Each structure stands twice: as structure tokens, then as C-alpha cells.
Coordinates of C-alpha atoms and ligand atoms in Angstrom, one line a residue:
X1270 CA -58.4 -31.1 -90.7
X1271 CA -59.1 -27.6 -88.7
X1272 CA -61.3 -25.5 -89.9
X1273 CA -60.2 -22.8 -91.5
X1274 CA -62.2 -20.8 -89.3
X1275 CA -60.3 -21.7 -86.0
X1276 CA -57.5 -20.6 -87.7
X1277 CA -58.8 -17.8 -89.0
X1278 CA -59.6 -16.5 -85.6
X1279 CA -56.1 -17.4 -83.6
X1280 CA -54.7 -15.5 -86.8
X1281 CA -57.0 -12.6 -85.8
X1282 CA -55.9 -12.8 -82.0
X1283 CA -52.7 -12.8 -83.3
X1284 CA -52.7 -10.0 -85.0
X1285 CA -54.8 -8.1 -82.3
X1286 CA -51.6 -8.8 -80.4
X1287 CA -49.6 -7.3 -82.7
X1288 CA -51.3 -4.5 -83.2
X1289 CA -51.1 -3.9 -79.4
X1290 CA -48.6 -1.4 -78.8
X1291 CA -47.6 -2.6 -75.0
X1292 CA -44.9 -5.4 -75.3
X1293 CA -46.0 -6.8 -72.0
X1294 CA -50.1 -7.6 -72.1
X1295 CA -51.9 -9.4 -68.4
X1296 CA -54.5 -11.3 -69.5
X1297 CA -57.1 -13.8 -68.0
X1298 CA -56.3 -11.5 -64.5
X1299 CA -53.2 -11.8 -65.0
X1300 CA -52.6 -15.4 -64.7
X1301 CA -51.1 -14.9 -68.3
X1302 CA -49.1 -12.4 -69.6
X1303 CA -47.9 -12.2 -73.1
X1304 CA -44.8 -10.9 -74.1
X1305 CA -43.1 -9.8 -77.1
X1306 CA -39.9 -7.3 -77.0
X1307 CA -36.8 -9.1 -77.7
X1308 CA -35.4 -8.1 -74.1
X1309 CA -38.4 -9.1 -72.4
X1310 CA -37.9 -12.6 -74.3
X1311 CA -34.9 -12.6 -73.9
X1312 CA -34.8 -12.5 -69.8
X1313 CA -37.9 -15.6 -69.7
X1314 CA -36.0 -18.2 -71.6
X1315 CA -32.8 -17.5 -70.4
X1316 CA -33.6 -17.5 -66.4
X1317 CA -33.7 -20.7 -65.4
X1318 CA -36.9 -20.0 -62.8
X1319 CA -38.9 -20.1 -65.1
X1320 CA -40.3 -23.4 -66.3
X1321 CA -41.7 -25.7 -69.1
X1322 CA -44.1 -26.6 -66.2
X1323 CA -47.3 -24.9 -68.3
X1324 CA -50.5 -26.9 -68.9
X1325 CA -50.6 -27.4 -72.2
X1326 CA -46.7 -29.0 -71.8
X1327 CA -48.1 -31.2 -69.0
X1328 CA -50.8 -32.8 -71.6
X1329 CA -48.4 -33.0 -74.1
X1330 CA -46.3 -35.3 -72.2
X1331 CA -49.3 -37.0 -70.0
X1332 CA -51.1 -37.9 -73.5
X1333 CA -48.8 -37.4 -76.5
X1334 CA -45.3 -38.7 -75.3
X1335 CA -43.0 -38.1 -72.7
X1336 CA -39.7 -37.4 -73.8
X1337 CA -36.6 -34.4 -73.9
X1338 CA -39.2 -32.5 -75.3
X1339 CA -41.3 -31.5 -72.2
X1340 CA -38.9 -33.5 -69.5
X1341 CA -39.4 -31.4 -66.5
X1342 CA -36.1 -29.9 -65.3
X1343 CA -35.2 -32.1 -63.3
X1344 CA -34.9 -34.9 -65.9
X1345 CA -34.2 -33.0 -68.9
X1346 CA -30.1 -32.3 -68.7
X1347 CA -29.3 -36.0 -68.5
X1348 CA -31.7 -37.1 -71.5
X1349 CA -31.3 -33.7 -73.9
X1350 CA -27.1 -34.7 -73.2
X1351 CA -27.7 -37.8 -74.3
X1352 CA -29.7 -37.3 -77.8
X1353 CA -27.1 -34.3 -78.0
X1354 CA -24.8 -36.2 -80.2
X1355 CA -27.5 -37.8 -82.2
X1356 CA -28.5 -35.1 -83.5
X1357 CA -25.1 -33.5 -84.7
X1358 CA -23.8 -35.8 -87.4
X1359 CA -23.8 -33.7 -89.8
X1360 CA -22.0 -36.1 -92.4
X1361 CA -24.9 -38.5 -91.9
X1362 CA -27.9 -36.4 -92.4
X1363 CA -25.9 -34.8 -95.0
X1364 CA -25.7 -38.2 -97.4
X1365 CA -28.6 -39.4 -96.6
X1366 CA -31.2 -35.7 -97.2
X1367 CA -28.7 -35.9 -99.9
X1368 CA -29.9 -39.4 -101.4
X1369 CA -33.7 -38.4 -100.5
X1370 CA -33.7 -35.4 -101.9
X1371 CA -31.9 -36.6 -105.1
X1372 CA -35.4 -39.3 -104.9
X1373 CA -37.3 -36.5 -104.9
X1374 CA -35.8 -34.5 -107.4
X1375 CA -36.5 -37.6 -110.0
X1376 CA -39.9 -37.6 -109.1
X1377 CA -40.7 -35.2 -109.9
X1378 CA -38.4 -34.8 -113.3
X1379 CA -41.0 -38.0 -113.6
X1380 CA -44.3 -35.7 -113.0
X1381 CA -43.1 -33.1 -114.5
X1382 CA -42.8 -35.1 -117.7
X1383 CA -46.4 -35.7 -117.8
X1384 CA -47.6 -32.5 -116.8
X1385 CA -48.9 -33.6 -113.8
X1386 CA -48.5 -31.6 -110.3
X1387 CA -47.4 -32.7 -106.9
X1388 CA -48.6 -31.5 -103.4
X1389 CA -45.5 -29.9 -102.2
X1390 CA -46.3 -29.5 -98.7
X1391 CA -46.8 -33.7 -98.9
X1392 CA -43.6 -34.1 -100.4
X1393 CA -41.9 -32.0 -98.1
X1394 CA -43.7 -34.3 -94.9
X1395 CA -42.4 -37.7 -96.7
X1396 CA -39.2 -36.0 -97.6
X1397 CA -38.2 -34.6 -93.9
X1398 CA -40.3 -38.1 -91.9
X1399 CA -37.7 -40.3 -94.3
X1400 CA -34.5 -38.0 -93.5
X1401 CA -35.2 -38.2 -89.5
X1402 CA -35.7 -42.0 -89.6
X1403 CA -32.8 -43.0 -91.0
X1404 CA -30.3 -40.4 -89.5
X1405 CA -31.4 -40.8 -86.5
X1406 CA -33.3 -44.1 -86.2
X1407 CA -31.6 -45.9 -89.0
X1408 CA -35.1 -46.8 -90.2
X1409 CA -35.9 -46.9 -93.9
X1410 CA -38.8 -49.2 -94.4
X1411 CA -41.5 -46.8 -92.9
X1412 CA -44.5 -47.0 -94.6
X1413 CA -46.5 -47.6 -91.4
X1414 CA -45.1 -45.6 -89.5
X1415 CA -45.8 -42.6 -92.3
X1416 CA -49.5 -43.7 -92.5
X1417 CA -49.8 -44.2 -88.5
X1418 CA -47.9 -40.4 -88.5
X1419 CA -50.5 -39.1 -91.1
X1420 CA -53.2 -40.8 -89.1
X1421 CA -52.1 -39.6 -85.7
X1422 CA -51.6 -35.8 -88.0
X1423 CA -54.8 -35.5 -89.4
X1424 CA -56.3 -36.2 -85.6
X1425 CA -54.3 -33.7 -84.3
X1426 CA -54.9 -31.3 -87.0
X1427 CA -58.6 -31.5 -86.7
X1428 CA -57.9 -30.0 -82.4
X1429 CA -56.6 -26.5 -84.2
X1430 CA -54.3 -25.3 -81.2
X1431 CA -55.8 -27.4 -78.3
X1432 CA -54.9 -31.5 -77.8
X1433 CA -57.7 -33.3 -78.9
X1434 CA -59.2 -35.2 -76.6
X1435 CA -57.9 -38.8 -75.4
X1436 CA -60.7 -40.4 -77.0
X1437 CA -59.6 -38.7 -80.4
X1438 CA -56.2 -39.5 -79.6
X1439 CA -55.8 -42.9 -78.1
X1440 CA -56.2 -45.4 -81.2
X1441 CA -53.7 -42.8 -83.6
X1442 CA -51.3 -42.2 -80.9
X1443 CA -51.6 -46.5 -80.2
X1444 CA -50.6 -47.0 -83.9
X1445 CA -47.7 -44.6 -83.8
X1446 CA -46.1 -46.4 -80.8
X1447 CA -47.0 -49.7 -82.4
X1448 CA -44.8 -48.8 -85.8
X1449 CA -42.1 -47.4 -83.4
X1450 CA -41.9 -50.7 -81.0
X1451 CA -41.8 -52.8 -83.9
X1452 CA -39.5 -50.6 -86.0
X1453 CA -37.0 -51.2 -82.7
X1454 CA -37.5 -55.1 -81.9
X1455 CA -36.9 -55.9 -85.8
X1456 CA -34.3 -53.7 -87.0
X1457 CA -30.7 -55.8 -86.2
X1458 CA -28.2 -53.8 -84.2
X1459 CA -25.9 -53.3 -86.5
X1460 CA -28.5 -50.7 -88.2
X1461 CA -29.5 -48.5 -85.7
X1462 CA -28.8 -45.2 -85.3
X1463 CA -27.3 -43.0 -83.4
X1464 CA -30.2 -42.0 -80.6
X1465 CA -31.4 -45.4 -80.9
X1466 CA -28.0 -46.7 -79.6
X1467 CA -27.1 -44.5 -77.5
X1468 CA -31.1 -45.1 -75.8
X1469 CA -29.9 -48.6 -75.9
X1470 CA -26.7 -48.3 -74.5
X1471 CA -28.0 -46.0 -71.9
X1472 CA -30.0 -49.0 -70.2
X1473 CA -33.3 -47.4 -71.5
X1474 CA -36.4 -49.3 -70.8
X1475 CA -38.5 -50.3 -73.8
X1476 CA -41.1 -47.6 -72.8
X1477 CA -38.8 -44.8 -72.3
X1478 CA -37.3 -45.4 -76.3
X1479 CA -40.1 -45.7 -77.6
X1480 CA -41.5 -42.3 -75.3
X1481 CA -37.6 -40.3 -77.1
X1482 CA -38.5 -41.9 -80.2
X1483 CA -42.2 -40.4 -80.8
X1484 CA -41.0 -36.8 -79.3
X1485 CA -37.8 -37.0 -81.5
X1486 CA -40.1 -37.8 -84.5
X1487 CA -42.6 -35.1 -83.8
X1488 CA -40.4 -32.3 -82.5
X1489 CA -38.6 -32.9 -86.1
X1490 CA -40.5 -34.0 -89.0
X1491 CA -43.5 -32.0 -88.7
X1492 CA -41.7 -28.4 -87.6
X1493 CA -39.2 -28.7 -90.8
X1494 CA -41.5 -30.4 -93.5
X1495 CA -44.3 -27.0 -92.5
X1496 CA -41.5 -25.1 -92.9
X1497 CA -39.9 -25.7 -96.0
X1498 CA -42.9 -25.9 -97.2
X1499 CA -43.6 -22.2 -96.4
X1500 CA -40.4 -20.8 -98.0
X1501 CA -41.4 -22.7 -101.5
X1502 CA -45.4 -21.1 -100.5
X1503 CA -43.3 -17.9 -99.8
X1504 CA -41.1 -17.8 -102.7
X1505 CA -43.6 -18.1 -105.5
X1506 CA -45.6 -15.5 -104.1
X1507 CA -42.4 -14.0 -104.4
X1508 CA -41.5 -14.1 -108.0
X1509 CA -38.3 -11.5 -108.0
X1510 CA -37.0 -12.9 -105.1
X1511 CA -37.0 -16.6 -106.1
X1512 CA -36.0 -15.8 -109.2
X1513 CA -33.0 -13.9 -108.2
X1514 CA -31.7 -16.7 -105.4
X1515 CA -32.3 -19.2 -108.6
X1516 CA -30.1 -16.8 -110.6
X1517 CA -27.3 -16.6 -107.9
X1518 CA -27.4 -20.6 -107.5
X1519 CA -27.0 -21.3 -111.0
X1520 CA -24.1 -18.8 -111.5
X1521 CA -22.1 -20.0 -108.7
X1522 CA -23.4 -23.7 -108.0
X1523 CA -20.9 -24.7 -105.7
X1524 CA -22.2 -21.5 -103.6
X1525 CA -26.1 -22.4 -103.6
X1526 CA -26.3 -24.0 -100.1
X1527 CA -25.2 -20.5 -98.6
X1528 CA -27.0 -18.5 -101.0
X1529 CA -29.7 -20.7 -99.6
X1530 CA -29.3 -19.3 -95.5
X1531 CA -30.9 -16.5 -95.8
X1532 CA -33.8 -17.7 -97.9
X1533 CA -34.1 -20.1 -95.2
X1534 CA -34.2 -17.5 -92.5
X1535 CA -36.5 -15.5 -93.8
X1536 CA -38.8 -18.5 -94.3
X1537 CA -38.1 -19.4 -90.7
X1538 CA -39.4 -15.5 -89.5
X1539 CA -42.6 -15.8 -91.5
X1540 CA -43.5 -19.3 -90.6
X1541 CA -42.2 -20.3 -87.5
X1542 CA -43.9 -24.0 -86.9
X1543 CA -43.2 -23.1 -83.8
X1544 CA -45.1 -20.6 -83.1
X1545 CA -46.0 -20.2 -79.7
X1546 CA -43.8 -20.8 -76.5
X1547 CA -45.0 -21.4 -72.7
X1548 CA -43.1 -20.5 -69.6
X1549 CA -44.2 -20.9 -66.2
X1550 CA -43.0 -18.5 -63.6
X1551 CA -41.8 -19.9 -60.3
X1552 CA -40.9 -16.8 -58.5
X1553 CA -43.1 -13.4 -58.0
X1554 CA -41.5 -11.6 -59.7
X1555 CA -42.1 -8.6 -62.9
X1556 CA -41.0 -8.1 -66.7
X1557 CA -40.9 -4.2 -66.8
X1558 CA -42.7 -2.9 -64.0
X1559 CA -45.7 -5.7 -65.2
X1560 CA -46.1 -8.1 -61.9
X1561 CA -45.7 -11.6 -62.5
X1562 CA -47.1 -13.9 -59.7
X1563 CA -45.6 -17.0 -59.4
X1564 CA -47.1 -19.7 -61.2
X1565 CA -48.3 -17.1 -64.1
X1566 CA -48.3 -18.7 -67.6
X1567 CA -46.0 -16.3 -69.4
X1568 CA -46.8 -16.9 -73.5
X1569 CA -44.1 -15.8 -76.1
X1570 CA -45.2 -15.8 -80.2
X1571 CA -42.3 -16.5 -82.4
X1572 CA -45.0 -15.5 -85.1
X1573 CA -45.5 -12.3 -83.5
X1574 CA -41.8 -11.4 -83.1
X1575 CA -40.7 -11.2 -86.3
X1576 CA -43.3 -9.4 -86.9
X1577 CA -42.3 -6.4 -84.1
X1578 CA -42.2 -3.8 -86.4
X1579 CA -39.1 -2.2 -84.0
X1580 CA -36.4 -4.4 -85.9
X1581 CA -38.3 -5.6 -89.2
X1582 CA -39.4 -2.8 -91.5
X1583 CA -42.2 -4.1 -93.9
X1584 CA -42.6 -7.2 -91.9
X1585 CA -45.1 -8.9 -94.5
X1586 CA -42.8 -8.8 -97.0
X1587 CA -40.5 -11.7 -98.0
X1588 CA -36.8 -10.4 -98.1
X1589 CA -34.3 -12.8 -97.4
X1590 CA -31.6 -9.5 -97.5
X1591 CA -33.1 -8.5 -94.9
X1592 CA -30.6 -10.8 -93.3
X1593 CA -27.7 -9.8 -94.9
X1594 CA -24.7 -8.3 -92.5
X1595 CA -25.4 -8.6 -88.5
X1596 CA -29.0 -10.3 -86.6
X1597 CA -31.1 -7.0 -85.5
X1598 CA -31.3 -8.9 -82.2
X1599 CA -30.3 -12.1 -81.0
X1600 CA -34.0 -12.3 -79.7
X1601 CA -35.7 -10.9 -82.6
X1602 CA -35.5 -14.4 -84.2
X1603 CA -36.3 -16.9 -82.6
X1604 CA -37.9 -19.9 -84.5
X1605 CA -35.8 -22.0 -82.3
X1606 CA -36.9 -20.4 -79.2
X1607 CA -33.6 -19.9 -76.7
X1608 CA -31.7 -20.9 -73.5
X1609 CA -31.8 -24.1 -71.9
X1610 CA -34.5 -25.4 -73.9
X1611 CA -33.1 -24.0 -77.3
X1612 CA -34.5 -26.2 -80.1
X1613 CA -31.9 -29.6 -80.2
X1614 CA -32.1 -29.6 -84.1
X1615 CA -31.7 -26.3 -85.0
X1616 CA -28.8 -26.8 -87.3
X1617 CA -29.7 -30.2 -87.8
X1618 CA -33.2 -28.6 -89.8
X1619 CA -30.7 -25.7 -91.0
X1620 CA -28.8 -28.2 -93.3
X1621 CA -32.0 -29.7 -93.8
X1622 CA -33.8 -27.2 -94.9
X1623 CA -30.7 -25.9 -97.4
X1624 CA -30.0 -29.5 -98.7
X1625 CA -33.5 -29.1 -100.0
X1626 CA -33.9 -26.0 -101.0
X1627 CA -30.5 -25.7 -103.1
X1628 CA -31.0 -28.8 -104.4
X1629 CA -34.6 -28.6 -105.9
X1630 CA -34.6 -24.7 -106.4
X1631 CA -31.7 -25.4 -109.3
X1632 CA -33.1 -28.2 -111.3
X1633 CA -36.9 -26.8 -110.5
X1634 CA -38.8 -23.7 -110.8
X1635 CA -42.5 -24.7 -109.1
X1636 CA -45.5 -22.1 -109.8
X1637 CA -48.8 -22.5 -108.1
X1638 CA -51.8 -19.8 -108.6
X1639 CA -52.7 -21.7 -104.6
X1640 CA -49.6 -20.2 -103.0
X1641 CA -51.2 -16.3 -103.3
X1642 CA -54.2 -17.2 -100.7
X1643 CA -52.7 -20.0 -98.8
X1644 CA -53.0 -19.5 -94.8
X1645 CA -51.3 -20.6 -92.1
X1646 CA -52.6 -23.4 -89.6
X1647 CA -52.5 -22.9 -86.5
X1648 CA -52.5 -25.9 -84.8
X1649 CA -49.9 -27.3 -82.0
X1650 CA -47.1 -26.0 -84.9
X1651 CA -47.8 -24.1 -87.5
X1652 CA -49.1 -26.1 -90.4
X1653 CA -49.3 -25.9 -94.1
X1654 CA -52.4 -25.9 -96.3
X1655 CA -51.1 -29.1 -99.3
X1656 CA -49.4 -27.2 -101.9
X1657 CA -50.1 -28.6 -105.8
X1658 CA -47.7 -27.3 -108.2
X1659 CA -47.1 -27.3 -111.6
X1660 CA -43.1 -28.0 -111.9
X1661 CA -40.8 -26.6 -114.4
X1662 CA -37.8 -28.2 -115.1
X1663 CA -34.9 -25.6 -115.6
X1664 CA -32.7 -27.3 -118.2
X1665 CA -29.7 -28.4 -116.2
X1666 CA -28.6 -32.1 -115.7
Ligands
HEM2073 C1 -37.9 -25.6 -88.8 C2 -37.6 -27.2 -88.0 C3 -37.5 -27.0 -86.2 C4 -38.2 -25.9 -85.7 C5 -38.8 -24.6 -85.9 C6 -37.9 -26.2 -84.5 C7 -38.9 -25.9 -83.4 C8 -38.2 -25.4 -82.3 C9 -38.2 -24.9 -80.9 C10 -39.2 -23.6 -80.6 C11 -38.1 -25.3 -79.8 C12 -38.3 -25.1 -78.3 C13 -40.0 -25.0 -77.5 C14 -39.7 -24.9 -76.5 O1 -39.0 -23.6 -75.7 O2 -40.4 -24.2 -75.8 C15 -38.1 -27.0 -80.2 C16 -37.9 -27.9 -79.9 C17 -36.6 -28.8 -79.8 N1 -36.5 -29.5 -81.0 FE1 -36.6 -28.5 -82.3 N2 -37.3 -27.6 -84.3 C18 -37.0 -27.8 -85.4 C19 -36.3 -29.0 -86.2 C20 -36.3 -30.1 -85.0 C21 -35.6 -31.2 -85.5 C22 -34.8 -31.8 -86.8 C23 -35.4 -31.9 -84.5 C24 -34.9 -33.3 -83.9 C25 -33.8 -33.5 -84.7 C26 -36.3 -31.7 -82.8 C27 -35.7 -31.5 -81.6 C28 -36.1 -30.7 -81.1 C29 -36.2 -31.4 -79.7 C30 -35.4 -32.5 -79.2 C31 -37.0 -30.4 -78.8 C32 -36.6 -30.1 -77.1 C33 -35.4 -29.3 -76.4 C34 -35.1 -29.3 -75.3 O3 -36.7 -28.9 -74.3 O4 -34.5 -29.2 -74.6 N3 -36.3 -29.4 -83.6 N4 -37.7 -27.0 -81.8

């Protein structure tokens, strides 16, 4: 497990960055530049002369999975177009997510009746994996995949914000790939989900399918699961906001999902699971007067920008109502990134979050003493710690 001190060290660095008044900060002799103002972020993320070809991106592509998330520019558009439709089948997502959340709600009722606690972080993890595996690929028997992913996550977790060494990574990565190959091979064609069908129709090789599948599972499940876990933690920590949201949903149940949107947005503001985004400059340029030489890495942190005091007063306060009305600045809230490489699953993730939160939020109130002191785990995504909760059924249904 990632040591608390490694994450505390990263948090300290981010706090120093936040406290530095300059919006553009050159580091390592100007070869890396930190930017946090939304105007500068817009300039970088919407300009294709800044590519994703950073060292971290290449390492992920070479040692974890080579798919659309890390694809170089010349391959990216075709891969994105191919997979785009698969992440937009919202009818299927609605049905599958509702079914999985209902099953989780039954399990929670069962535990609540026995006075047993449930680890919310683990529950969100299993839920998000089950939903994405079924919606995109049509896979339902995923016990081995779930275990293989958990083993891989444990290794990634242990290495903090860096990727583990090849030696540490290879065995767990190979296990995930084996599980994926097996699921692809044993599945009858009639049960294939849209992402798999699209790749098979496009004559992707067996290997290319596995790389793309692992990419989508990693990009889509951990991010969503940790976001959900952090939203619950934020609600537990802020009983007024938690109570107000539940009252709104119980007063007008058919509006429950709409009432959840701002809770989701505020959770993603405080705990954006993609907490760091990198780009590489392919030309000599400048940002707000700071020279950016060709080859320079630009580092953006949604975690930092989401606390920029010019746009987010009292930034650490969890306050869903700050999203009432029009956005403060399109690029001041960017949990899904922006531009050509913006998250392919942003709408999918928001739907899944709203279904999960509104369904469980109308049935239960969660309590945990551990929520107050929970701290973010800065690894390649922003992890949530285990969160054992007491479950109080709300009495309806
Ligand atoms: C709350 C959940 C999620 C968050 C916070 C999130 C965040 C992000 C961010 C910030 C990026 C852009 C990275 C960059 O610019 O370098 C990204 C890319 C991506 N995400 Fe998500 N994501 C989430 C859920 C999902 C889901 C559910 C899927 C799949 C269904 C998904 C698939 C992808 C893919 C394929 C890319 C690469 C897009 C490209 O390069 O064209 N994500 N995500």
C-alpha cells in the first residue's frame, strides 16, 4: 500500500504550488512548467502543438497498456472514433448500472440488518468494474478479472505517483491481460458488448483488443470508483450538505438524479481522480510571457486549479450549491480534462455517479468516524482509503 508519507509529501508539494502566487512556475531549469490559471490551461489543452508525449505517458504505453489513452497523435483520432460510440450507449448504461446498484443496495440492507459495516471504497470499486465490464464488453463473470485488477492496483498503489518497476509490474499486468484474453475468447459473439464488437469489426488483432480493453477498464473503473468513494466521504464529513441533498431527493423522488448533479460536480472538484495532466510542447512558444522551449513538459493539476482562490472561494469547503448557476470559468473545473484528449467517458461517468449516488442516497445514510481524517492517496490516480461505514436505512421501500 502507498505509504502515508509518500502521499503527504505530494500533498505538501501541491500545497506549496497552490500557495505560490504566480500562475506560471518554471521548475527543473525551465524544462517543466507548472500552470494553474484556467486561461493558460485552455491555451495548452486546446492547442494540438502540445502533445501527450511525456515520459509518464510513454512509460504507461510501454509497460501497462497501449490504447487510446496514451496513443500518439497519428493513431489517436482513429482509435477514439472507433471507441466513441461504445461509451455513449446510455440506455444500456442506465439498465446495467441500475441493476448493479440495486444488487448493492440489497447487500447493504442485509449488512445493515446485522449491524455490520461495509467498506464503501471497496464497494464502489467492485460496482464500477462490474458496470464497465458489462456495458462496454458484455462480460458478467468477472471474478478472475476483478482479482487480477485488484492485484495490479495493489502494486500501482505501492509505488505512489510513479509507475512501479518492470519487475514489480510484469506479473500482475500479465495476469490482467490473461484474464482479458480469456474473457474475449470464451464469450459467444452474440453477447459481445459494443467496444468489443467495434474492435472485432475493425479487424483489430487479439493483442490490440486486449491493450484497448485494459486501457478502457483502467481509465474507466478506478477513476469512477475513487470519485464515488470521495463523494461519499465528502458527504459524511459535511452533514448539512448530506442532509439537504437527501431531503431534496426524498421530497421529489423523480428529481433525485437532477438533485445529485451538483453533489457529483463538487466531489469531482475537491477530489479529481486524474489529479495531474501532462503535455509536451512541440514548438518554442510562451505562456503569459514565460518562455516554453520545444520539448518542455507542461504540468496541470486539476486538484490545484480546483482550489484556485480567484474562482473557488473557501476552496476546501464541500459546497454543492457553488455549482448553481453558470460555471465560474469553463477551464476552472476540469476533472475530465479538455480539448482533443478530453475524457472519452465523461458523460458515462457522470451518469453512473448520479445513478449510484441517488439510488443509495435515497435508501441509506452512511456514518463513519474515519471520514474526517481520510487523506488523498496520490498515485497515478487520486485514491480513496478504505472507508468502513455504518449503514442507517432511511425507512422507505
Ligand atoms: C470520474 C471518472 C473519470 C475521470 C475523473 C476521468 C478523467 C479523465 C481525464 C482527466 C482524462 C484526460 C487525460 C489527459 O488529458 O491527459 C481522461 C481520458 C480518458 N478517459 Fe476518463 N475519466 C473518468 C472516467 C472514464 C470512463 C468511465 C471511461 C470509459 C468509459 C474513461 C475513458 C477515458 C479514455 C479512453 C481517455 C483517453 C481519451 C483520449 O486520449 O482521447 N474515463 N479521463
